[in-house]
Coordinates of C-alpha atoms and ligand atoms in Angstrom, one line a residue:
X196 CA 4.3 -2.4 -27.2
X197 CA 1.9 -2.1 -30.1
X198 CA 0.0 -6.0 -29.8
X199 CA -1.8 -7.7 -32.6
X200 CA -3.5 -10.8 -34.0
X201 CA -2.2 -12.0 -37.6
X202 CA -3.7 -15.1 -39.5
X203 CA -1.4 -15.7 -41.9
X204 CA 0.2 -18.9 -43.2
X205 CA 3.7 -18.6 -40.9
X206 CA 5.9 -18.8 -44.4
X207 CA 4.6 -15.5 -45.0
X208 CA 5.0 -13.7 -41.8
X209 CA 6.9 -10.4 -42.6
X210 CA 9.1 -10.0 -39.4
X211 CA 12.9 -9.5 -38.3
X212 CA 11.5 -12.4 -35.3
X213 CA 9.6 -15.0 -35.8
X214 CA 9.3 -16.8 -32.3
X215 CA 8.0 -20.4 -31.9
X216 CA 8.0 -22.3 -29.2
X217 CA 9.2 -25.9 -29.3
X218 CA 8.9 -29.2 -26.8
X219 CA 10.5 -32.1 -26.1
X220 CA 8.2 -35.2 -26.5
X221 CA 10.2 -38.1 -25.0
X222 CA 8.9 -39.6 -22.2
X223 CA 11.6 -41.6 -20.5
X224 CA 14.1 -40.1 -18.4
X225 CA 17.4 -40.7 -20.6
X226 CA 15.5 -40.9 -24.1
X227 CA 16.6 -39.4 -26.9
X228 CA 14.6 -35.5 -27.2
X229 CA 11.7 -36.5 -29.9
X230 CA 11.6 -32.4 -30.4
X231 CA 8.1 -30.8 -31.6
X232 CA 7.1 -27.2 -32.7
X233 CA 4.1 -26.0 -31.6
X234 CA 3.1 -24.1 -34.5
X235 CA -0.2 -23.6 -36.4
X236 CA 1.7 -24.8 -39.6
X237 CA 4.8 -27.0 -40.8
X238 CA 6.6 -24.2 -42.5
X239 CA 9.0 -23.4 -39.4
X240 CA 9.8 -27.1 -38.5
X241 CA 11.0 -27.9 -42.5
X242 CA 13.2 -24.8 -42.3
X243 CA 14.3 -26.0 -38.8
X244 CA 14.3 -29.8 -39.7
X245 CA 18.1 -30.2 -39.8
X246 CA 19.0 -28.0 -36.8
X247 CA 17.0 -30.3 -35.0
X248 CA 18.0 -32.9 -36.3
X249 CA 21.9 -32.1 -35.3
X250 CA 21.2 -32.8 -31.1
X251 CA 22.5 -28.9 -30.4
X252 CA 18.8 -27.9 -29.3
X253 CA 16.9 -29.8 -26.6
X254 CA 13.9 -27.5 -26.0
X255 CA 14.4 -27.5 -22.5
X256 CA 12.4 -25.0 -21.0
X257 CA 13.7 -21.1 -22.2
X258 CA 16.9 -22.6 -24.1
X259 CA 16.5 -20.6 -27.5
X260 CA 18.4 -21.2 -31.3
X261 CA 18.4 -18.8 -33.6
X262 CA 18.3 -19.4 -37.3
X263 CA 19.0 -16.6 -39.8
X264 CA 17.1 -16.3 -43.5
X265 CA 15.3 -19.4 -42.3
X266 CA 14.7 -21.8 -45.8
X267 CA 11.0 -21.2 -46.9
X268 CA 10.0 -18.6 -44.5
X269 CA 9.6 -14.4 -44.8
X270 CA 11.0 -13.9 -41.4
X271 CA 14.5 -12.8 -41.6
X272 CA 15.3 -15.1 -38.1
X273 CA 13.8 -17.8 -37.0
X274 CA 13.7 -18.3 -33.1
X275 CA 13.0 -21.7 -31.5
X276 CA 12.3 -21.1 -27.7
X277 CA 12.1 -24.6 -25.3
X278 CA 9.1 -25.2 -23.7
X279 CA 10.3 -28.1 -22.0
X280 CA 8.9 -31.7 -21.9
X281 CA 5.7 -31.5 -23.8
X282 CA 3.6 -33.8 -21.7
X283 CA 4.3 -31.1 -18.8
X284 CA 4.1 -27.4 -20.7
X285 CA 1.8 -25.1 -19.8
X286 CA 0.3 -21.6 -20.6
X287 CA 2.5 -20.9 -17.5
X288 CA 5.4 -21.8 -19.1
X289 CA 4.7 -20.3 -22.8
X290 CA 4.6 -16.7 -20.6
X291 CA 7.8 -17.3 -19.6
X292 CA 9.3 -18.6 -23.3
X293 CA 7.6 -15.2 -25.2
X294 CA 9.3 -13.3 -22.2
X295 CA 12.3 -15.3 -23.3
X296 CA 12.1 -14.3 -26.9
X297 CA 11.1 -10.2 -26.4
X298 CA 14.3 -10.7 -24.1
X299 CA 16.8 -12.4 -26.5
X300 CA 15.3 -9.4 -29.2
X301 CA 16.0 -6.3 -26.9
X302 CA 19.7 -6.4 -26.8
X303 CA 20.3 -7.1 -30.1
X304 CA 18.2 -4.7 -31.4
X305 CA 15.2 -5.9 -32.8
X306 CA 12.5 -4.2 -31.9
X307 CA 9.8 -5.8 -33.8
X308 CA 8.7 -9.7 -33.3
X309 CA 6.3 -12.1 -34.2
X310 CA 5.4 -14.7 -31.8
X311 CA 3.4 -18.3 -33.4
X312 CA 0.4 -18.8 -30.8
X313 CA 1.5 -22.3 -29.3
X314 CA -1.3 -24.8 -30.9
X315 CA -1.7 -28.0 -28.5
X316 CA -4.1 -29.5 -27.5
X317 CA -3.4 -29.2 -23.8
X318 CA -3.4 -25.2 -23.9
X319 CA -6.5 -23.3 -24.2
X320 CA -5.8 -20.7 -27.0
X321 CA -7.3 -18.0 -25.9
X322 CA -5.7 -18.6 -22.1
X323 CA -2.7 -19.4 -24.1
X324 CA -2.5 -16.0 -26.0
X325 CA -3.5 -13.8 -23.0
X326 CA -0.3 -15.8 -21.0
X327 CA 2.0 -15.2 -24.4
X328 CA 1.3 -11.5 -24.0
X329 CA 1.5 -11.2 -21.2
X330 CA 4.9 -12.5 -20.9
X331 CA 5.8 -10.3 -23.4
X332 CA 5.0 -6.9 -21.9
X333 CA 6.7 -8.1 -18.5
X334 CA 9.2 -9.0 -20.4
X335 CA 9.9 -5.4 -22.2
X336 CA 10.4 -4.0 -18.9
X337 CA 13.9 -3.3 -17.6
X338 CA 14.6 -0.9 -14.0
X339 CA 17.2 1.5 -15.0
X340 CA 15.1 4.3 -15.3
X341 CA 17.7 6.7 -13.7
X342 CA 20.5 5.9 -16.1
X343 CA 21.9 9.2 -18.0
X344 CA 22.9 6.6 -21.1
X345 CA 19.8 4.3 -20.6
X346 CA 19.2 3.1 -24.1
X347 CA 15.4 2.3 -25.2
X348 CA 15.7 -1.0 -26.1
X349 CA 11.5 -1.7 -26.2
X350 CA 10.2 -4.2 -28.7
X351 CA 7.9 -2.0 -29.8
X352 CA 5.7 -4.4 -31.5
X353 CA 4.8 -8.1 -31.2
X354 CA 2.3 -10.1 -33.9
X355 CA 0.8 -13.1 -32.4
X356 CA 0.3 -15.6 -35.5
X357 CA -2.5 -17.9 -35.1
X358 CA -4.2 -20.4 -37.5
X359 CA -7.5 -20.5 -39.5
X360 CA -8.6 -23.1 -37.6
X361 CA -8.9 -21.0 -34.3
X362 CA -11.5 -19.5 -32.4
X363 CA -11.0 -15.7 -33.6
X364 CA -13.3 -13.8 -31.0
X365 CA -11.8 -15.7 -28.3
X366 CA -7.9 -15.1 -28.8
X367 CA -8.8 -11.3 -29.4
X368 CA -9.8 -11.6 -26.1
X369 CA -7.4 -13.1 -24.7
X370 CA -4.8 -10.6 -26.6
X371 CA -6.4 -8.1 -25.1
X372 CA -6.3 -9.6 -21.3
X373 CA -2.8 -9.9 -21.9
X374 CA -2.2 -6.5 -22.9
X375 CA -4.0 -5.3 -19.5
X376 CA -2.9 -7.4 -17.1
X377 CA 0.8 -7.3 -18.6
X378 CA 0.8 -3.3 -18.5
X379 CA -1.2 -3.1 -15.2
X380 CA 1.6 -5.5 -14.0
X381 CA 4.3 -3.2 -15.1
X382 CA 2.7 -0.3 -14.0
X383 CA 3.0 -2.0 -10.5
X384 CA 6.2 -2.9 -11.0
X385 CA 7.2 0.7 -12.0
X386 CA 6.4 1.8 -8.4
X387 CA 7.9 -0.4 -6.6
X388 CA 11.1 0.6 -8.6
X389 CA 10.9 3.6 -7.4
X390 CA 13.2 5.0 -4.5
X391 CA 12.4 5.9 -1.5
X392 CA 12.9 10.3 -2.3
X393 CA 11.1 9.7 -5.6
X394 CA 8.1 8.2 -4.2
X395 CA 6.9 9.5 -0.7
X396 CA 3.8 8.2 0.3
X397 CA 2.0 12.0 -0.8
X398 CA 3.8 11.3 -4.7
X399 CA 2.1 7.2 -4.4
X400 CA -1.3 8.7 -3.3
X401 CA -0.7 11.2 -6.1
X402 CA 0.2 8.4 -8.9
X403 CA -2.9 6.7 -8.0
X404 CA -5.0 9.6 -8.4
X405 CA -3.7 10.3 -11.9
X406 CA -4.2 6.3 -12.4
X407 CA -7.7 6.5 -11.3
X408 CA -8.5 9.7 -13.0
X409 CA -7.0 8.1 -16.6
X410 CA -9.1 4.9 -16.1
X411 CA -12.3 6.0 -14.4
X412 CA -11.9 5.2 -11.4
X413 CA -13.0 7.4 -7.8
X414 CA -9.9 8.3 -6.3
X415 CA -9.6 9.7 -2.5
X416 CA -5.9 10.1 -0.8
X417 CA -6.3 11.3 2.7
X418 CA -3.5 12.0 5.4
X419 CA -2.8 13.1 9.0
X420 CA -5.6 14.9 9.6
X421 CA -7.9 11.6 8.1
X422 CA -5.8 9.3 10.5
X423 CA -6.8 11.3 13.2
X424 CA -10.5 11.6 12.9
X425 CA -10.5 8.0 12.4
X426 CA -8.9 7.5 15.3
X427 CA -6.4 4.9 13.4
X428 CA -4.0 5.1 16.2
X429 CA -2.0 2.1 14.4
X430 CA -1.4 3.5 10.9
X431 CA -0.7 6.8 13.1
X432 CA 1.9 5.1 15.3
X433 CA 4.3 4.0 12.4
X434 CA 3.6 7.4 10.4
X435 CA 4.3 9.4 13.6
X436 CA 8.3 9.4 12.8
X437 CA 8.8 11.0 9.7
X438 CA 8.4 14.5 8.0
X439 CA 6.8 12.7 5.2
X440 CA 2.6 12.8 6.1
X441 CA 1.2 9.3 5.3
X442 CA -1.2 9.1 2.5
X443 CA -4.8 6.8 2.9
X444 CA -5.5 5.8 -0.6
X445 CA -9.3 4.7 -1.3
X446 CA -9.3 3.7 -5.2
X447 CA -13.1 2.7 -5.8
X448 CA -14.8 0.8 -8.8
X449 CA -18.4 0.5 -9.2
X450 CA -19.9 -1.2 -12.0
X451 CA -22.9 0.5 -13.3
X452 CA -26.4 -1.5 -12.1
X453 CA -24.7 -4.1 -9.6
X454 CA -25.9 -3.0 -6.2
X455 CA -25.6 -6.3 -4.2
X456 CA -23.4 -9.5 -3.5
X457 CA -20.1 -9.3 -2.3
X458 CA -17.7 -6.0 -1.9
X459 CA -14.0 -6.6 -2.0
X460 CA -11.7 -5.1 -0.2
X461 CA -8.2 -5.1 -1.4
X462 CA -5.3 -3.4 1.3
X463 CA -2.0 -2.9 0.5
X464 CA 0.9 -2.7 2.8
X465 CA 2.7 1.0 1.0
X466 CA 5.9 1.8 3.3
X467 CA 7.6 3.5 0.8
X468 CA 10.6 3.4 3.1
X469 CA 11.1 0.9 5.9
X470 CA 14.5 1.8 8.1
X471 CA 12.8 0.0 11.2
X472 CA 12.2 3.0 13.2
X473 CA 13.8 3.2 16.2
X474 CA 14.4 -0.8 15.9
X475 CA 16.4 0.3 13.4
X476 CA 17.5 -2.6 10.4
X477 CA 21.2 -2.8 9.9
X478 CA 22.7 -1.1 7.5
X479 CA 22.9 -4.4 4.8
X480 CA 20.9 -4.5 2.3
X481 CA 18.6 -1.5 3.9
X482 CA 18.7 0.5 0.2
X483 CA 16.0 -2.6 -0.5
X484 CA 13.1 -1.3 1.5
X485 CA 11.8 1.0 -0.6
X486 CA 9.8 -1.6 -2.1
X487 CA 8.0 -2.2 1.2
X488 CA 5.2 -0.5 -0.9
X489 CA 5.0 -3.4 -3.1
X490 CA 2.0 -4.7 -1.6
X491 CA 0.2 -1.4 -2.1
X492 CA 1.5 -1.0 -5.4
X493 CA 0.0 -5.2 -6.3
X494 CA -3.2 -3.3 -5.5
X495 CA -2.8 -0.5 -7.2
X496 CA -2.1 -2.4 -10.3
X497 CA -5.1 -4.7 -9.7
X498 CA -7.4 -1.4 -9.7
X499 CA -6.3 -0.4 -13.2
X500 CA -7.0 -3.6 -14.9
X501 CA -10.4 -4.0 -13.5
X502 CA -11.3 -0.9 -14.7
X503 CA -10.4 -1.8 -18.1
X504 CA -12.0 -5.8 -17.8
X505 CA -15.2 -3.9 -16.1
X506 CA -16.3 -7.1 -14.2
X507 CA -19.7 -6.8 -12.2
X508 CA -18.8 -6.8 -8.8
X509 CA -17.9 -3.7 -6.5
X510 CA -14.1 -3.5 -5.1
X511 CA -12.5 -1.2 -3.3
X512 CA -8.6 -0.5 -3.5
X513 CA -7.2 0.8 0.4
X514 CA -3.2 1.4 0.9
X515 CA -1.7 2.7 3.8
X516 CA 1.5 4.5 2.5
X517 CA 3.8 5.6 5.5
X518 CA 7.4 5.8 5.9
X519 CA 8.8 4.3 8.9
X520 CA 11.9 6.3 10.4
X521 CA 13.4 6.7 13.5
X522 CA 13.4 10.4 15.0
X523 CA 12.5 12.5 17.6
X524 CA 8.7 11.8 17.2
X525 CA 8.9 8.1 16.8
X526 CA 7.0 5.4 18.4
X527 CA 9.0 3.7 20.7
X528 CA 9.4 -0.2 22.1
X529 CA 7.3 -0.7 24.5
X530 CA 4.7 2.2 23.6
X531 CA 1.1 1.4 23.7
X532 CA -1.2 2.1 20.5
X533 CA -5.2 2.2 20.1
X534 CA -6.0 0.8 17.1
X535 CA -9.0 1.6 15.1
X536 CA -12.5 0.6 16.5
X537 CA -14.3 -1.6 14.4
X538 CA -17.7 -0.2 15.3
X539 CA -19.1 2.7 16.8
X540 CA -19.6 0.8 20.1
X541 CA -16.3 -1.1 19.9
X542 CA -13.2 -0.4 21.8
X543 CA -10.2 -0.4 19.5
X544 CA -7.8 -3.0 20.1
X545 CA -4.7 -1.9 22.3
X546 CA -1.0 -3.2 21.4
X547 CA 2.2 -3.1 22.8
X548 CA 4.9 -2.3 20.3
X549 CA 7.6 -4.3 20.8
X550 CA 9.4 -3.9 17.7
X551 CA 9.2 -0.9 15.3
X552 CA 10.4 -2.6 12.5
X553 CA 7.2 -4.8 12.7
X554 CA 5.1 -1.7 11.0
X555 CA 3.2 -3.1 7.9
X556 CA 0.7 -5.2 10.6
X557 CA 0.2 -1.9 12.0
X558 CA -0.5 -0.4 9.0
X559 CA -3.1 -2.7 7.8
X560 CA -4.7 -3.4 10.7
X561 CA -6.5 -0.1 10.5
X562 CA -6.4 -0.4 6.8
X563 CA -8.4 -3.6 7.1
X564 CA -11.0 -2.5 10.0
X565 CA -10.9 0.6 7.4
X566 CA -12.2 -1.7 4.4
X567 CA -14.8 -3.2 6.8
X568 CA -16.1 0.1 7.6
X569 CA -16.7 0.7 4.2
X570 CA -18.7 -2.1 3.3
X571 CA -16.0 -4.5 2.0
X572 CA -18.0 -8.4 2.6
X573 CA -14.5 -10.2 1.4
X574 CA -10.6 -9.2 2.4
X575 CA -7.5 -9.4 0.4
X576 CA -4.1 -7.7 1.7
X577 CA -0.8 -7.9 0.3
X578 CA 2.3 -7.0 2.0
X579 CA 6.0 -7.3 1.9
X580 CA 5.5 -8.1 5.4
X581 CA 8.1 -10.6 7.1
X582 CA 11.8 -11.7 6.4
X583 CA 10.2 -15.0 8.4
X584 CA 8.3 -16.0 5.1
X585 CA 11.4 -16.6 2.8
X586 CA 12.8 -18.5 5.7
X587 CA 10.1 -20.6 5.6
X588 CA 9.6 -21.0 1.4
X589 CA 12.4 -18.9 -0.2
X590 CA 12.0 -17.3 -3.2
X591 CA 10.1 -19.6 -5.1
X592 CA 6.8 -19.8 -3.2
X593 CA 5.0 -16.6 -1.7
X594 CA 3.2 -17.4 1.6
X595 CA -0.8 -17.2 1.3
X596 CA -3.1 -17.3 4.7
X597 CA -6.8 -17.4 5.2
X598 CA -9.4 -17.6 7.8
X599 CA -12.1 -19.6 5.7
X600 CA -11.5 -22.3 3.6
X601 CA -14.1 -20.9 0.7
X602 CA -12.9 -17.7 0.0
X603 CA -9.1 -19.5 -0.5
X604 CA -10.1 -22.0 -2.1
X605 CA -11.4 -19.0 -4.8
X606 CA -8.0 -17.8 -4.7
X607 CA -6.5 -21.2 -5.3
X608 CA -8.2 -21.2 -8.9
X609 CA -7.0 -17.8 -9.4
X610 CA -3.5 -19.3 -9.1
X611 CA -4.4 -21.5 -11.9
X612 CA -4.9 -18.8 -14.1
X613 CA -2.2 -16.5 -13.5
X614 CA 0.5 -19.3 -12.8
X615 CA 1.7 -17.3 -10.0
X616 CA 2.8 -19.6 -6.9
X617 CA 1.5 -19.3 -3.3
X618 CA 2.0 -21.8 -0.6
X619 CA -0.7 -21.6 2.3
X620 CA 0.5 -21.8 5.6
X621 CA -1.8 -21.6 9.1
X622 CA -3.5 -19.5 11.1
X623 CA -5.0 -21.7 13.5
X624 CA -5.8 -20.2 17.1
X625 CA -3.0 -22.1 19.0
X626 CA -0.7 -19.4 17.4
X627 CA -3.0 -16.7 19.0
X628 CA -0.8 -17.1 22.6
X629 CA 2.7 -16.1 20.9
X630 CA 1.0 -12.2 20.1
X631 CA -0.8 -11.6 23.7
X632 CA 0.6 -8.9 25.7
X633 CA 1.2 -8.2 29.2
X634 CA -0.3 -5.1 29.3
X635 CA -2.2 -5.1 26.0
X636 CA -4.8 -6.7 24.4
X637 CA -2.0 -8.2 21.5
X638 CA 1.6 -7.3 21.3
X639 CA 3.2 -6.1 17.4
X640 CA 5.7 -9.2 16.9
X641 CA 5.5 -13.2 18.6
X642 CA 9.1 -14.0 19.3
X643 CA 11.7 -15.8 17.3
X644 CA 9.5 -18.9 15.7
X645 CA 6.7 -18.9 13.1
X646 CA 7.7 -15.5 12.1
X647 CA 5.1 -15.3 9.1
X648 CA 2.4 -16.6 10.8
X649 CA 2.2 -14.3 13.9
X650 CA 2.1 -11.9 11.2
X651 CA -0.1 -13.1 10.2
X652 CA -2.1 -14.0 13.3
X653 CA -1.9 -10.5 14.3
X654 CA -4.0 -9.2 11.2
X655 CA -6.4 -11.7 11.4
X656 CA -7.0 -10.3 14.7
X657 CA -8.6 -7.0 12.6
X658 CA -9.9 -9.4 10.0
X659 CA -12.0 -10.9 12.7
X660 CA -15.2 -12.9 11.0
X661 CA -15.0 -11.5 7.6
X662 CA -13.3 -14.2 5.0
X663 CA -9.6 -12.2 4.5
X664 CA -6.6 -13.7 2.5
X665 CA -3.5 -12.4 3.6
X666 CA -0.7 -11.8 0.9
X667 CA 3.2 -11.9 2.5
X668 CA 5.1 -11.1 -0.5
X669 CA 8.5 -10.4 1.2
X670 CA 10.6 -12.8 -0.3
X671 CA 8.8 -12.4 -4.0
X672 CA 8.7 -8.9 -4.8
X673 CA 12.2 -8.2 -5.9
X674 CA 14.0 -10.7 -7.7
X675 CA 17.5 -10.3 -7.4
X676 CA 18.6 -11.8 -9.9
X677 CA 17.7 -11.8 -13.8
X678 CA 16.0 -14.9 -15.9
X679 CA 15.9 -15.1 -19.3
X680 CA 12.2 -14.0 -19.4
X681 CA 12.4 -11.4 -16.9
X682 CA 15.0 -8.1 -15.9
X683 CA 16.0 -8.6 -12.4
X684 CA 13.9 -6.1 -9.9
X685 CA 10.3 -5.5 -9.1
X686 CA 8.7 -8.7 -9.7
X687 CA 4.8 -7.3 -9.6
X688 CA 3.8 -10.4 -7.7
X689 CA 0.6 -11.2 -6.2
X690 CA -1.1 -8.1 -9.0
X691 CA -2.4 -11.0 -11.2
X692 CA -3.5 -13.3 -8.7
X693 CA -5.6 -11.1 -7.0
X694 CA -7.0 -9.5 -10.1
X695 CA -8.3 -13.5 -10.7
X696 CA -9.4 -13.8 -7.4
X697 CA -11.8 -10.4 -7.9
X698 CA -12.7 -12.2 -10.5
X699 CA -14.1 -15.1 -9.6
X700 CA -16.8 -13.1 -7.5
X701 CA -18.4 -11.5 -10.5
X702 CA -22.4 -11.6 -10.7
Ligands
BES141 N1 9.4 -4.9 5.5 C1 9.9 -5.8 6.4 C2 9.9 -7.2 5.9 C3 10.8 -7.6 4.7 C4 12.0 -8.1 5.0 C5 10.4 -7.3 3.5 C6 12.8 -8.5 3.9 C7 11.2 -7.6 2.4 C8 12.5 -8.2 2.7 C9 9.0 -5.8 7.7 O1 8.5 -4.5 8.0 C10 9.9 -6.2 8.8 O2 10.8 -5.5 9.1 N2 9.6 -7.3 9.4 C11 10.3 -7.8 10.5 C12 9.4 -8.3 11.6 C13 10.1 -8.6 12.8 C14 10.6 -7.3 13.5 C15 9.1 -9.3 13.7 C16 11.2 -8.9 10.0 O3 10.8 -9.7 9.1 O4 12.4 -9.0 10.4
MN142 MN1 9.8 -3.4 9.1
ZN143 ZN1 8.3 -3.3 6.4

């Protein structure tokens, strides 16, 4: 999608779409909608004036009315999209109305649109405009890739109209933001779409390469051989089943002149295929776990748009891509693993396996140790790593955990900027007993309550001092079902979030 800035007078916007959004300022909970436009000019609300007038549109949040040859305007349609009740809308929800209004364009065709930036006083514009495109990109997107007849129904080109009155430097910015973070979100959400033959953990380690290589990034995938000399006996265990050789991907960015303060370390859960392993899953619903690379993929996404923002602090991008199958070489309940040692005179930790299907901790425990060994100060993961974690906040929440208050508190104003939604749930050391062992130092699952947080518990275990945020994005990364602003499929949760959070630690 080709993105730019116009300011222009909205009667004179050339366009087969102009978009603008539209709120409802009534107060009390039966009053009458008092409906507002949130344009830069009048010229849309006179040609709208006796639509709204007539009762049919309520901008309630995403409801959209279309006017053709609107009276007064150069646009051939006008497109009112419902923020909702104007004391409440947000930046948050004007992503969601653009996405509403590239998605009411692409079936019928129109693949050109201009989009008023919303002017209230409540929205900064240039967090306003970034959020705008950013809706709109993620909106563009649909999954069916692999369809003979697929029709390319892109908007291939979105004005954001803004007034004279606005800060010009700082909504180019924030059009540009958007057009990052929006693609780098789709890019993420293009691998995670992918199936399970189509992307092995060897073709993920290779699509990071060629991301890394486009966007300046150093790039290292490793396999077996890697796994063995670092004696990552975890990672190994789950890898061990299948033909496919796991892939360790070390993405690295290193601003020019910053030599101190905090290294991140970002790990991403990339199971391209989860079956269970010899805890096999059922047979329901299995076709969904290819995108228990989804974590990996957030990270991988995150990597490409701080290349492009360039901010001055060192990060380091680790996913551990495996496939977990059953087979003749499989781990097995009840096997014993040696994790990782966290130090050249440290043990690494022992655990008994008592479920296969509990293979992302696995994964990222060495990946984590992994991240420390490199230098990382800070820990982020992300990982489609519990069914437990929709039980406990459906699909509307993801879970968030943290062993020190600062570093998620950081994360909690990241939420603010990319609207994303996290709950946080504990980690507090009474959980510790559910994951000890018998005969190992911690055992891979903790028994049928709290099923997120053992998870959970058991990372933190490889976390161990460092601050670490833990990502469980199982019930988030695939939406099943379609909204007006977004196809159903790979959501790319978590990318922007973290992508803030990196943010926040620049020098
Ligand atoms: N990849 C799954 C978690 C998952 C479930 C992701 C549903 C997306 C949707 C993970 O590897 C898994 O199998 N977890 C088990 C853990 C259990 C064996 C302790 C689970 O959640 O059932
Ligand atoms: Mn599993
Ligand atoms: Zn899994």
């Amino acid at each position: 999608m080709n993105t730019k800035l116009l300011n222009s007078a909205l009667s004179d916007v050339e366009t087969e779409l102009l978009a603008v959004f539209a709120s409802d300022g009534a107060t009390g909970k039966d009053a009458k909608p008092e409906l507002r436009l949130l344009t830069p000019d009048d010229a849309p609300l006179k040609a709208a004036q006796a639509v709204l007038d007539g009762g049919e549109f309520r901008a309630e949040a995403n409801e959209t009315l279309l006017l053709h040859a609107p009276a007064g305007l150069k646009a051939k349609r006008l497109l009112l999209v419902g923020l909702g009740k104007a004391a409440k809308a947000t930046i948050h929800d004007v992503r969601k109305a653009s996405g509403t209004a590239v998605r009411f364009a692409k079936p019928r065709g129109i693949r050109e649109i201009a989009v008023a930036a919303p002017a209230a006083e409540s929205m900064e514009p240039k967090l306003a405009v970034r959020a705008l495109v950013e809706g709109a990109l993620v909106a563009d997107f649909d999954p069916d890739t692999y369809r003979s007849d697929r029709k390319d129904r892109s908007v291939q080109a979105l004005q954001v109209v803004t007034g004279a009155a606005v800060d010009r430097a700082a909504v180019e910015i924030g059009l540009r933001e958007g057009v990052i973070v929006g693609e780098a979100q789709n890019f993420a959400r293009s691998l995670v779409n992918e199936p399970g033959n189509r992307l092995t953990p060897t073709i993920l380690g290779q699509r990071a390469a060629e991301m890394c290589r486009e966007y300046g990034l150093t790039c290292e995938v490793h396999s077996t051989g890697k796994l063995h000399e670092l004696q990552m006996g975890a990672f190994w265990s789950v890898a061990q089943g299948s033909d496919e050789p796991p892939a360790l991907i070390v993405m690295r960015y290193e601003p020019k002149g910053v030599t101190d303060g905090p290294v991140l370390g970002l790990v991403g859960k990339g199971i391209t295929f989860d079956t269970g392993g010899i805890s096999i899953k059922p047979a329901d619903n299995m076709e969904k776990m290819k995108y228990d690379m989804a974590g990996g993929a957030a990270m991988i996404g995150t990597m490409r748009a701080i290349a492009q923002l360039q901010p001055k602090v060192r990060v380091i991008g680790i996913v551990c891509a495996a496939e977990n199958m059953p087979s003749g070489k499989a781990q097995k309940p009840g096997d014993v693993q040696i994790a990782m040692a966290a130090g050249p005179d440290r043990a690494g930790k022992s655990i008994e396996i008592i479920n296969t299907d509990a293979e992302g901790r696995l994964v990222l425990a060495d990946g984590l140790t992994y991240a420390k060994q490199l230098g990382a100060t800070h820990l982020i993961d992300a990982a489609t790593l519990t069914g437990a974690v929709s039980v406990a906040l459906g699909t509307i929440n993801a879970g968030v955990f943290s062993n020190d208050d600062a570093t998620y508190a950081e994360f909690a104003e990241a939420l603010k900027i990319s609207g994303e939604r996290f709950w946080r749930l504990p980690v507090e050391d009474d959980y510790r007993e559910l994951i000890r062992s018998q005969i190992a130092d911690i055992k891979n699952t903790g028994g049928r309550y709290g099923g997120a947080i053992t998870a959970a518990m058991f990372l933190k275990e490889f976390a161990e001092d460092t601050p670490w945020v833990h990502l469980d994005i199982a019930g988030m990364a695939w939406q099943d079902e379609a909204k007006p602003w977004v196809a159903a499929g790979p959501s790319g949760v978590a990318m922007r979030s973290i992508l803030e959070w990196v943010r926040r630690y620049e020098g």
